[in-house]
Each structure stands twice: as structure tokens, then as C-alpha cells.
PDB file of C-alpha atoms and ligand atoms in Angstrom:
ATOM      1  CA  MET A 295     -23.015-175.550 -32.178  1.00 46.00           C
ATOM      2  CA  SER A 296     -19.351-176.096 -31.469  1.00 49.00           C
ATOM      3  CA  GLU A 297     -18.433-172.063 -30.405  1.00 59.00           C
ATOM      4  CA  GLU A 298     -18.684-171.595 -26.784  1.00 66.00           C
ATOM      5  CA  THR A 299     -21.060-168.519 -26.232  1.00 70.00           C
ATOM      6  CA  PRO A 300     -18.936-165.826 -24.207  1.00 68.00           C
ATOM      7  CA  ALA A 301     -19.527-165.013 -20.844  1.00 76.00           C
ATOM      8  CA  ILE A 302     -22.059-161.653 -20.799  1.00 72.00           C
ATOM      9  CA  HIS A 303     -19.208-159.690 -19.169  1.00 73.00           C
ATOM     10  CA  GLU A 304     -16.906-160.507 -22.082  1.00 81.00           C
ATOM     11  CA  THR A 305     -18.995-159.476 -24.690  1.00 88.00           C
ATOM     12  CA  PRO A 306     -18.047-156.306 -26.867  1.00 88.00           C
ATOM     13  CA  GLY A 307     -20.977-154.540 -25.580  1.00 89.00           C
ATOM     14  CA  ALA A 308     -20.303-155.050 -21.871  1.00 90.00           C
ATOM     15  CA  ARG A 309     -16.623-153.831 -22.053  1.00 90.00           C
ATOM     16  CA  VAL A 310     -18.200-150.581 -23.583  1.00 92.00           C
ATOM     17  CA  ALA A 311     -20.598-150.518 -21.069  1.00 92.00           C
ATOM     18  CA  ALA A 312     -18.041-151.035 -18.155  1.00 92.00           C
ATOM     19  CA  ARG A 313     -15.708-148.255 -19.999  1.00 93.00           C
ATOM     20  CA  VAL A 314     -18.628-145.728 -19.821  1.00 95.00           C
ATOM     21  CA  GLU A 315     -19.441-146.809 -16.177  1.00 95.00           C
ATOM     22  CA  ARG A 316     -15.815-146.067 -14.879  1.00 96.00           C
ATOM     23  CA  ARG A 317     -16.382-142.498 -16.673  1.00 96.00           C
ATOM     24  CA  TRP A 318     -19.731-141.834 -14.763  1.00 97.00           C
ATOM     25  CA  VAL A 319     -17.955-143.189 -11.160  1.00 97.00           C
ATOM     26  CA  MET A 320     -14.609-140.685 -11.658  1.00 97.00           C
ATOM     27  CA  LEU A 321     -17.062-137.873 -12.477  1.00 97.00           C
ATOM     28  CA  SER A 322     -19.419-138.343 -10.050  1.00 97.00           C
ATOM     29  CA  LEU A 323     -16.561-138.760  -7.157  1.00 98.00           C
ATOM     30  CA  PHE A 324     -14.956-135.310  -8.969  1.00 98.00           C
ATOM     31  CA  ILE A 325     -18.366-133.614  -8.516  1.00 98.00           C
ATOM     32  CA  VAL A 326     -18.406-134.636  -4.999  1.00 98.00           C
ATOM     33  CA  ALA A 327     -15.385-133.697  -4.160  1.00 98.00           C
ATOM     34  CA  LEU A 328     -15.605-130.136  -5.922  1.00 97.00           C
ATOM     35  CA  PHE A 329     -18.558-129.833  -3.500  1.00 95.00           C
ATOM     36  CA  VAL A 330     -16.112-130.670  -0.578  1.00 95.00           C
ATOM     37  CA  VAL A 331     -13.769-127.944  -1.526  1.00 95.00           C
ATOM     38  CA  VAL A 332     -16.161-125.342  -2.221  1.00 91.00           C
ATOM     39  CA  ALA A 333     -17.930-125.785   1.036  1.00 88.00           C
ATOM     40  CA  ALA A 334     -14.538-126.021   3.004  1.00 89.00           C
ATOM     41  CA  PHE A 335     -13.423-122.822   1.210  1.00 88.00           C
ATOM     42  CA  ALA A 336     -16.716-120.998   2.014  1.00 81.00           C
ATOM     43  CA  GLY A 337     -16.466-122.072   5.412  1.00 82.00           C
ATOM     44  CA  ILE A 338     -12.729-120.972   6.056  1.00 84.00           C
ATOM     45  CA  HIS A 339     -13.187-117.689   3.761  1.00 80.00           C
ATOM     46  CA  GLN A 340     -16.265-116.459   5.838  1.00 72.00           C
ATOM     47  CA  ALA A 341     -14.689-118.200   8.996  1.00 72.00           C
ATOM     48  CA  ALA A 342     -17.844-119.622   9.576  1.00 68.00           C
ATOM     49  CA  MET A 343     -17.309-122.054  12.680  1.00 65.00           C
ATOM     50  CA  PRO A 344     -19.657-123.636  15.159  1.00 63.00           C
ATOM     51  CA  GLN A 345     -20.066-121.984  18.492  1.00 58.00           C
ATOM     52  CA  ALA A 346     -17.099-122.358  20.928  1.00 63.00           C
ATOM     53  CA  ARG A 347     -19.488-123.494  24.016  1.00 70.00           C
ATOM     54  CA  VAL A 348     -23.166-123.930  24.348  1.00 81.00           C
ATOM     55  CA  GLU A 349     -25.060-122.569  26.834  1.00 88.00           C
ATOM     56  CA  THR A 350     -28.328-124.281  27.905  1.00 90.00           C
ATOM     57  CA  ILE A 351     -31.741-122.241  29.567  1.00 92.00           C
ATOM     58  CA  SER A 352     -35.266-123.699  30.230  1.00 92.00           C
ATOM     59  CA  PRO A 353     -37.426-122.251  27.518  1.00 90.00           C
ATOM     60  CA  ALA A 354     -40.374-122.764  29.958  1.00 91.00           C
ATOM     61  CA  ARG A 355     -38.874-120.426  32.450  1.00 91.00           C
ATOM     62  CA  LEU A 356     -37.478-117.872  29.806  1.00 89.00           C
ATOM     63  CA  HIS A 357     -39.783-114.669  30.644  1.00 86.00           C
ATOM     64  CA  LEU A 358     -39.982-115.319  34.323  1.00 90.00           C
ATOM     65  CA  GLY A 359     -36.304-114.324  35.608  1.00 86.00           C
ATOM     66  CA  GLY A 360     -32.794-114.019  34.748  1.00 90.00           C
ATOM     67  CA  GLU A 361     -31.336-112.877  31.288  1.00 93.00           C
ATOM     68  CA  PHE A 362     -34.063-112.891  29.265  1.00 94.00           C
ATOM     69  CA  VAL A 363     -36.741-111.178  31.171  1.00 94.00           C
ATOM     70  CA  GLU A 364     -38.605-108.676  29.312  1.00 92.00           C
ATOM     71  CA  THR A 365     -36.974-105.906  31.026  1.00 93.00           C
ATOM     72  CA  ASN A 366     -33.998-106.883  30.281  1.00 94.00           C
ATOM     73  CA  LEU A 367     -34.020-107.544  26.428  1.00 95.00           C
ATOM     74  CA  GLY A 368     -32.449-104.732  24.379  1.00 95.00           C
ATOM     75  CA  SER A 369     -28.973-103.503  23.918  1.00 96.00           C
ATOM     76  CA  ALA A 370     -26.709-102.860  26.810  1.00 95.00           C
ATOM     77  CA  VAL A 371     -23.234-101.753  26.999  1.00 95.00           C
ATOM     78  CA  GLU A 372     -20.847-103.510  28.957  1.00 95.00           C
ATOM     79  CA  PRO A 373     -17.508-102.310  30.818  1.00 94.00           C
ATOM     80  CA  ASP A 374     -15.455-103.228  28.342  1.00 94.00           C
ATOM     81  CA  GLY A 375     -17.202-100.641  25.630  1.00 93.00           C
ATOM     82  CA  SER A 376     -18.954-103.938  23.890  1.00 95.00           C
ATOM     83  CA  VAL A 377     -22.355-103.741  23.643  1.00 96.00           C
ATOM     84  CA  THR A 378     -24.644-106.939  23.962  1.00 96.00           C
ATOM     85  CA  VAL A 379     -28.211-107.177  22.367  1.00 97.00           C
ATOM     86  CA  ARG A 380     -30.852-109.455  24.195  1.00 97.00           C
ATOM     87  CA  VAL A 381     -33.690-110.768  21.828  1.00 97.00           C
ATOM     88  CA  VAL A 382     -36.263-113.180  22.273  1.00 97.00           C
ATOM     89  CA  GLY A 383     -38.092-114.974  19.366  1.00 96.00           C
ATOM     90  CA  GLN A 384     -41.083-116.382  19.644  1.00 95.00           C
ATOM     91  CA  GLN A 385     -44.381-117.335  17.319  1.00 94.00           C
ATOM     92  CA  TYR A 386     -44.292-114.771  15.838  1.00 94.00           C
ATOM     93  CA  SER A 387     -42.079-112.003  16.617  1.00 96.00           C
ATOM     94  CA  PHE A 388     -39.041-110.793  17.736  1.00 96.00           C
ATOM     95  CA  THR A 389     -38.568-108.991  21.336  1.00 94.00           C
ATOM     96  CA  PRO A 390     -37.258-106.073  20.946  1.00 95.00           C
ATOM     97  CA  GLN A 391     -39.038-105.722  17.557  1.00 96.00           C
ATOM     98  CA  CYS A 392     -36.317-103.035  16.594  1.00 96.00           C
ATOM     99  CA  MET A 393     -32.654-103.145  17.783  1.00 96.00           C
ATOM    100  CA  LEU A 394     -30.619-100.173  18.192  1.00 96.00           C
ATOM    101  CA  VAL A 395     -27.195-100.542  17.829  1.00 96.00           C
ATOM    102  CA  PRO A 396     -23.772 -98.214  17.647  1.00 97.00           C
ATOM    103  CA  THR A 397     -21.407 -98.303  14.752  1.00 96.00           C
ATOM    104  CA  ASP A 398     -17.753 -99.874  15.133  1.00 95.00           C
ATOM    105  CA  THR A 399     -18.608-101.570  18.009  1.00 95.00           C
ATOM    106  CA  LEU A 400     -18.501-105.109  18.895  1.00 96.00           C
ATOM    107  CA  ILE A 401     -21.671-106.458  19.165  1.00 96.00           C
ATOM    108  CA  THR A 402     -22.718-109.556  20.722  1.00 96.00           C
ATOM    109  CA  PHE A 403     -26.162-110.808  20.198  1.00 96.00           C
ATOM    110  CA  ARG A 404     -27.994-113.231  22.854  1.00 96.00           C
ATOM    111  CA  ALA A 405     -31.057-114.753  21.613  1.00 96.00           C
ATOM    112  CA  ALA A 406     -33.584-117.394  22.954  1.00 95.00           C
ATOM    113  CA  SER A 407     -36.736-118.770  22.121  1.00 96.00           C
ATOM    114  CA  PRO A 408     -39.422-119.912  24.385  1.00 95.00           C
ATOM    115  CA  ASP A 409     -41.397-122.026  22.203  1.00 94.00           C
ATOM    116  CA  VAL A 410     -40.256-123.700  18.753  1.00 95.00           C
ATOM    117  CA  ILE A 411     -36.774-123.195  16.411  1.00 96.00           C
ATOM    118  CA  HIS A 412     -36.657-119.886  14.907  1.00 97.00           C
ATOM    119  CA  GLY A 413     -34.078-118.675  12.360  1.00 96.00           C
ATOM    120  CA  PHE A 414     -31.773-115.331  13.387  1.00 96.00           C
ATOM    121  CA  LEU A 415     -30.978-113.528  10.336  1.00 96.00           C
ATOM    122  CA  ILE A 416     -29.210-110.182   9.690  1.00 96.00           C
ATOM    123  CA  GLU A 417     -29.728-108.727   6.044  1.00 95.00           C
ATOM    124  CA  GLY A 418     -26.253-107.576   4.352  1.00 92.00           C
ATOM    125  CA  THR A 419     -23.872-109.592   7.466  1.00 93.00           C
ATOM    126  CA  ASN A 420     -23.142-112.635   8.098  1.00 90.00           C
ATOM    127  CA  VAL A 421     -25.201-113.241  11.059  1.00 94.00           C
ATOM    128  CA  ASN A 422     -27.150-116.447  10.493  1.00 94.00           C
ATOM    129  CA  THR A 423     -28.052-118.810  12.965  1.00 94.00           C
ATOM    130  CA  MET A 424     -31.266-120.539  14.804  1.00 94.00           C
ATOM    131  CA  LEU A 425     -32.693-120.168  17.714  1.00 95.00           C
ATOM    132  CA  VAL A 426     -33.389-123.309  19.524  1.00 94.00           C
ATOM    133  CA  PRO A 427     -35.625-123.744  22.168  1.00 94.00           C
ATOM    134  CA  GLY A 428     -33.430-124.355  25.199  1.00 93.00           C
ATOM    135  CA  TYR A 429     -30.188-123.238  24.122  1.00 93.00           C
ATOM    136  CA  VAL A 430     -28.822-119.404  24.326  1.00 94.00           C
ATOM    137  CA  SER A 431     -27.777-118.543  20.690  1.00 93.00           C
ATOM    138  CA  VAL A 432     -24.646-116.223  20.714  1.00 93.00           C
ATOM    139  CA  ILE A 433     -23.141-114.454  17.611  1.00 93.00           C
ATOM    140  CA  ALA A 434     -21.082-111.593  17.256  1.00 93.00           C
ATOM    141  CA  ALA A 435     -21.317-108.700  14.806  1.00 95.00           C
ATOM    142  CA  ARG A 436     -19.730-105.352  14.025  1.00 95.00           C
ATOM    143  CA  PHE A 437     -21.108-102.473  11.786  1.00 96.00           C
ATOM    144  CA  ASP A 438     -19.189-100.134  10.111  1.00 95.00           C
ATOM    145  CA  GLU A 439     -22.080 -98.020   8.379  1.00 94.00           C
ATOM    146  CA  PRO A 440     -25.067 -96.416  10.029  1.00 96.00           C
ATOM    147  CA  GLY A 441     -28.320 -97.805   8.468  1.00 96.00           C
ATOM    148  CA  GLU A 442     -31.131-100.318   8.954  1.00 96.00           C
ATOM    149  CA  HIS A 443     -30.993-104.180   8.346  1.00 96.00           C
ATOM    150  CA  LEU A 444     -34.077-106.484   8.054  1.00 97.00           C
ATOM    151  CA  MET A 445     -34.203-109.501  10.597  1.00 96.00           C
ATOM    152  CA  PRO A 446     -36.457-111.799   8.866  1.00 96.00           C
ATOM    153  CA  CYS A 447     -37.383-115.196  10.431  1.00 96.00           C
ATOM    154  CA  HIS A 448     -36.154-118.009   8.349  1.00 95.00           C
ATOM    155  CA  GLU A 449     -37.151-121.146   9.744  1.00 95.00           C
ATOM    156  CA  PHE A 450     -40.682-122.423   9.178  1.00 96.00           C
ATOM    157  CA  CYS A 451     -41.922-121.613  12.517  1.00 96.00           C
ATOM    158  CA  GLY A 452     -46.000-121.986  11.985  1.00 95.00           C
ATOM    159  CA  VAL A 453     -48.617-120.157  10.295  1.00 95.00           C
ATOM    160  CA  GLY A 454     -47.237-116.660  11.401  1.00 95.00           C
ATOM    161  CA  HIS A 455     -43.885-117.554   9.976  1.00 96.00           C
ATOM    162  CA  GLU A 456     -43.626-115.091   7.036  1.00 95.00           C
ATOM    163  CA  GLY A 457     -44.953-112.411   9.130  1.00 95.00           C
ATOM    164  CA  MET A 458     -42.286-112.986  11.798  1.00 96.00           C
ATOM    165  CA  TRP A 459     -39.217-110.281  11.210  1.00 95.00           C
ATOM    166  CA  ALA A 460     -37.290-107.316  13.179  1.00 96.00           C
ATOM    167  CA  LYS A 461     -34.780-105.004  12.444  1.00 96.00           C
ATOM    168  CA  VAL A 462     -31.248-103.636  13.370  1.00 97.00           C
ATOM    169  CA  LYS A 463     -30.942-100.024  13.468  1.00 97.00           C
ATOM    170  CA  VAL A 464     -27.214 -99.094  13.320  1.00 97.00           C
ATOM    171  CA  ILE A 465     -26.737 -95.650  14.764  1.00 96.00           C
ATOM    172  CA  ASP A 466     -23.277 -93.346  15.159  1.00 95.00           C
ATOM    173  CA  LYS A 467     -21.266 -94.306  18.258  1.00 95.00           C
ATOM    174  CA  ALA A 468     -21.368 -91.277  19.916  1.00 95.00           C
ATOM    175  CA  GLU A 469     -25.380 -90.686  19.737  1.00 95.00           C
ATOM    176  CA  PHE A 470     -25.677 -94.332  21.041  1.00 95.00           C
ATOM    177  CA  LEU A 471     -23.573 -94.049  24.130  1.00 95.00           C
ATOM    178  CA  LYS A 472     -25.273 -90.573  24.736  1.00 95.00           C
ATOM    179  CA  MET A 473     -28.639 -92.417  24.843  1.00 94.00           C
ATOM    180  CA  ALA A 474     -27.165 -95.290  26.731  1.00 93.00           C
ATOM    181  CA  ASP A 475     -26.619 -92.506  29.776  1.00 93.00           C
ATOM    182  CA  LEU A 476     -29.921 -92.228  30.259  1.00 92.00           C
ATOM    183  CA  LYS A 477     -31.436 -95.799  29.582  1.00 91.00           C
ATOM    184  CA  PRO A 478     -29.921 -98.782  30.571  1.00 91.00           C
ATOM    185  CA  ARG A 479     -31.485-101.153  28.102  1.00 94.00           C
ATOM    186  CA  LEU A 480     -32.085 -99.490  24.664  1.00 93.00           C
ATOM    187  CA  SER A 481     -33.912-100.342  21.498  1.00 94.00           C
ATOM    188  CA  CYS A 482     -35.413 -98.589  18.418  1.00 93.00           C
ATOM    189  CA  VAL A 483     -39.190 -99.315  19.600  1.00 86.00           C
ATOM    190  CA  GLU A 484     -41.301 -96.738  19.445  1.00 75.00           C
TER     191      GLU A 484
HETATM  192 CU1  CUA B 247     -40.228-118.020  13.423  1.00 78.73          CU
HETATM  193 CU2  CUA B 247     -39.933-118.342  11.305  1.00 78.73          CU
END
């Protein structure tokens, strides 16, 4: 045999394979870039961003004193007219189980968990965060219309996870303020 065998990467088959592989690499990079653009657009468009500051709290002492004692939970009107709703999420319920908020008002939810990670999501809004033991989750919302929103826990937290939910009841602002005059902490738990 006088002819030299061509090196493996110089055969016609290898050249075709290299061309096809380059195309797939380009296509994969394009898909990754597309996902980055979609994620960036969704984040910017819906103003999703990390919390500006992180507050810590002892999960073991949550119920013993301070902001998250049972008597301090629920909705409170602040001096600036906004409303703060304090919530505890634990295996397998939220307290209060029904949160009462007014329309057309800045609502700040402050929530904490004494045990494991729970989800904090209000249907029909962009409120969607996690309750991580050791931290206070703070998230703002505003409701234009009276109505009810379900609040299912959306982080698997144990055997009772699927039964863990609460609701947010939005009522007319004037009615809410009238009730707030009579009671310092409001909820719609009957
Ligand atoms: Cu709490 Cu799932």
C-alpha cells in the first residue's frame, strides 16, 4: 500500500461531523442566551428583586416575645397610613389563617417561620416568597379590588404540606379603618 491513510479528522465523514457539531454548539448557546434574556425581561418587567435588607430572628424564641407573639399577629395600621400584616407560618398552618387588608393601601407583610421553610404566595398578586427559619420575610403589596385571595404554602414542608394554606380578604378601606379604630390588630378569623 503506497497511499497514506488520511488522519481520522481529515476524512469526509469527520468534516461533516465537525460541521454538524459546530451547528449544535451554536444552537445550544443561542438557547442559553434566549433563556437569559427571558429571565432578565421577566425580572425587570415584574420588578422582581432581592430584598434590600435582611432581618434575622431566633426561630426558637419567635412565640415567646417580640414582634411575632400571637397577640401581635394580624393587621395593624401604621402612623403613615400603611398597613403591616404580621404572620407566622408553621407546620401546618398560617396564623392568622385569614388576613384582613384594606383596598388602595400599601400593605407590608412581615412573616416568619419557627420550624422549616414554608412558601408565602398570594394568588392573583406577585407576592411570592419563602419563610426561612431565622429570617423575617418582608414583602409589599397593594390590592385595588375587594375580594379573597388564596394563600397556599408552596414549599414542601412535611406530611401536612398540602393542607397548609390561608387566605387574604380585601375589604373597603373605610370599613377597614372603622374596624381598626376598635381593635389594634385585625384578622378575619372567626
Ligand atoms: Cu408549609 Cu408547605
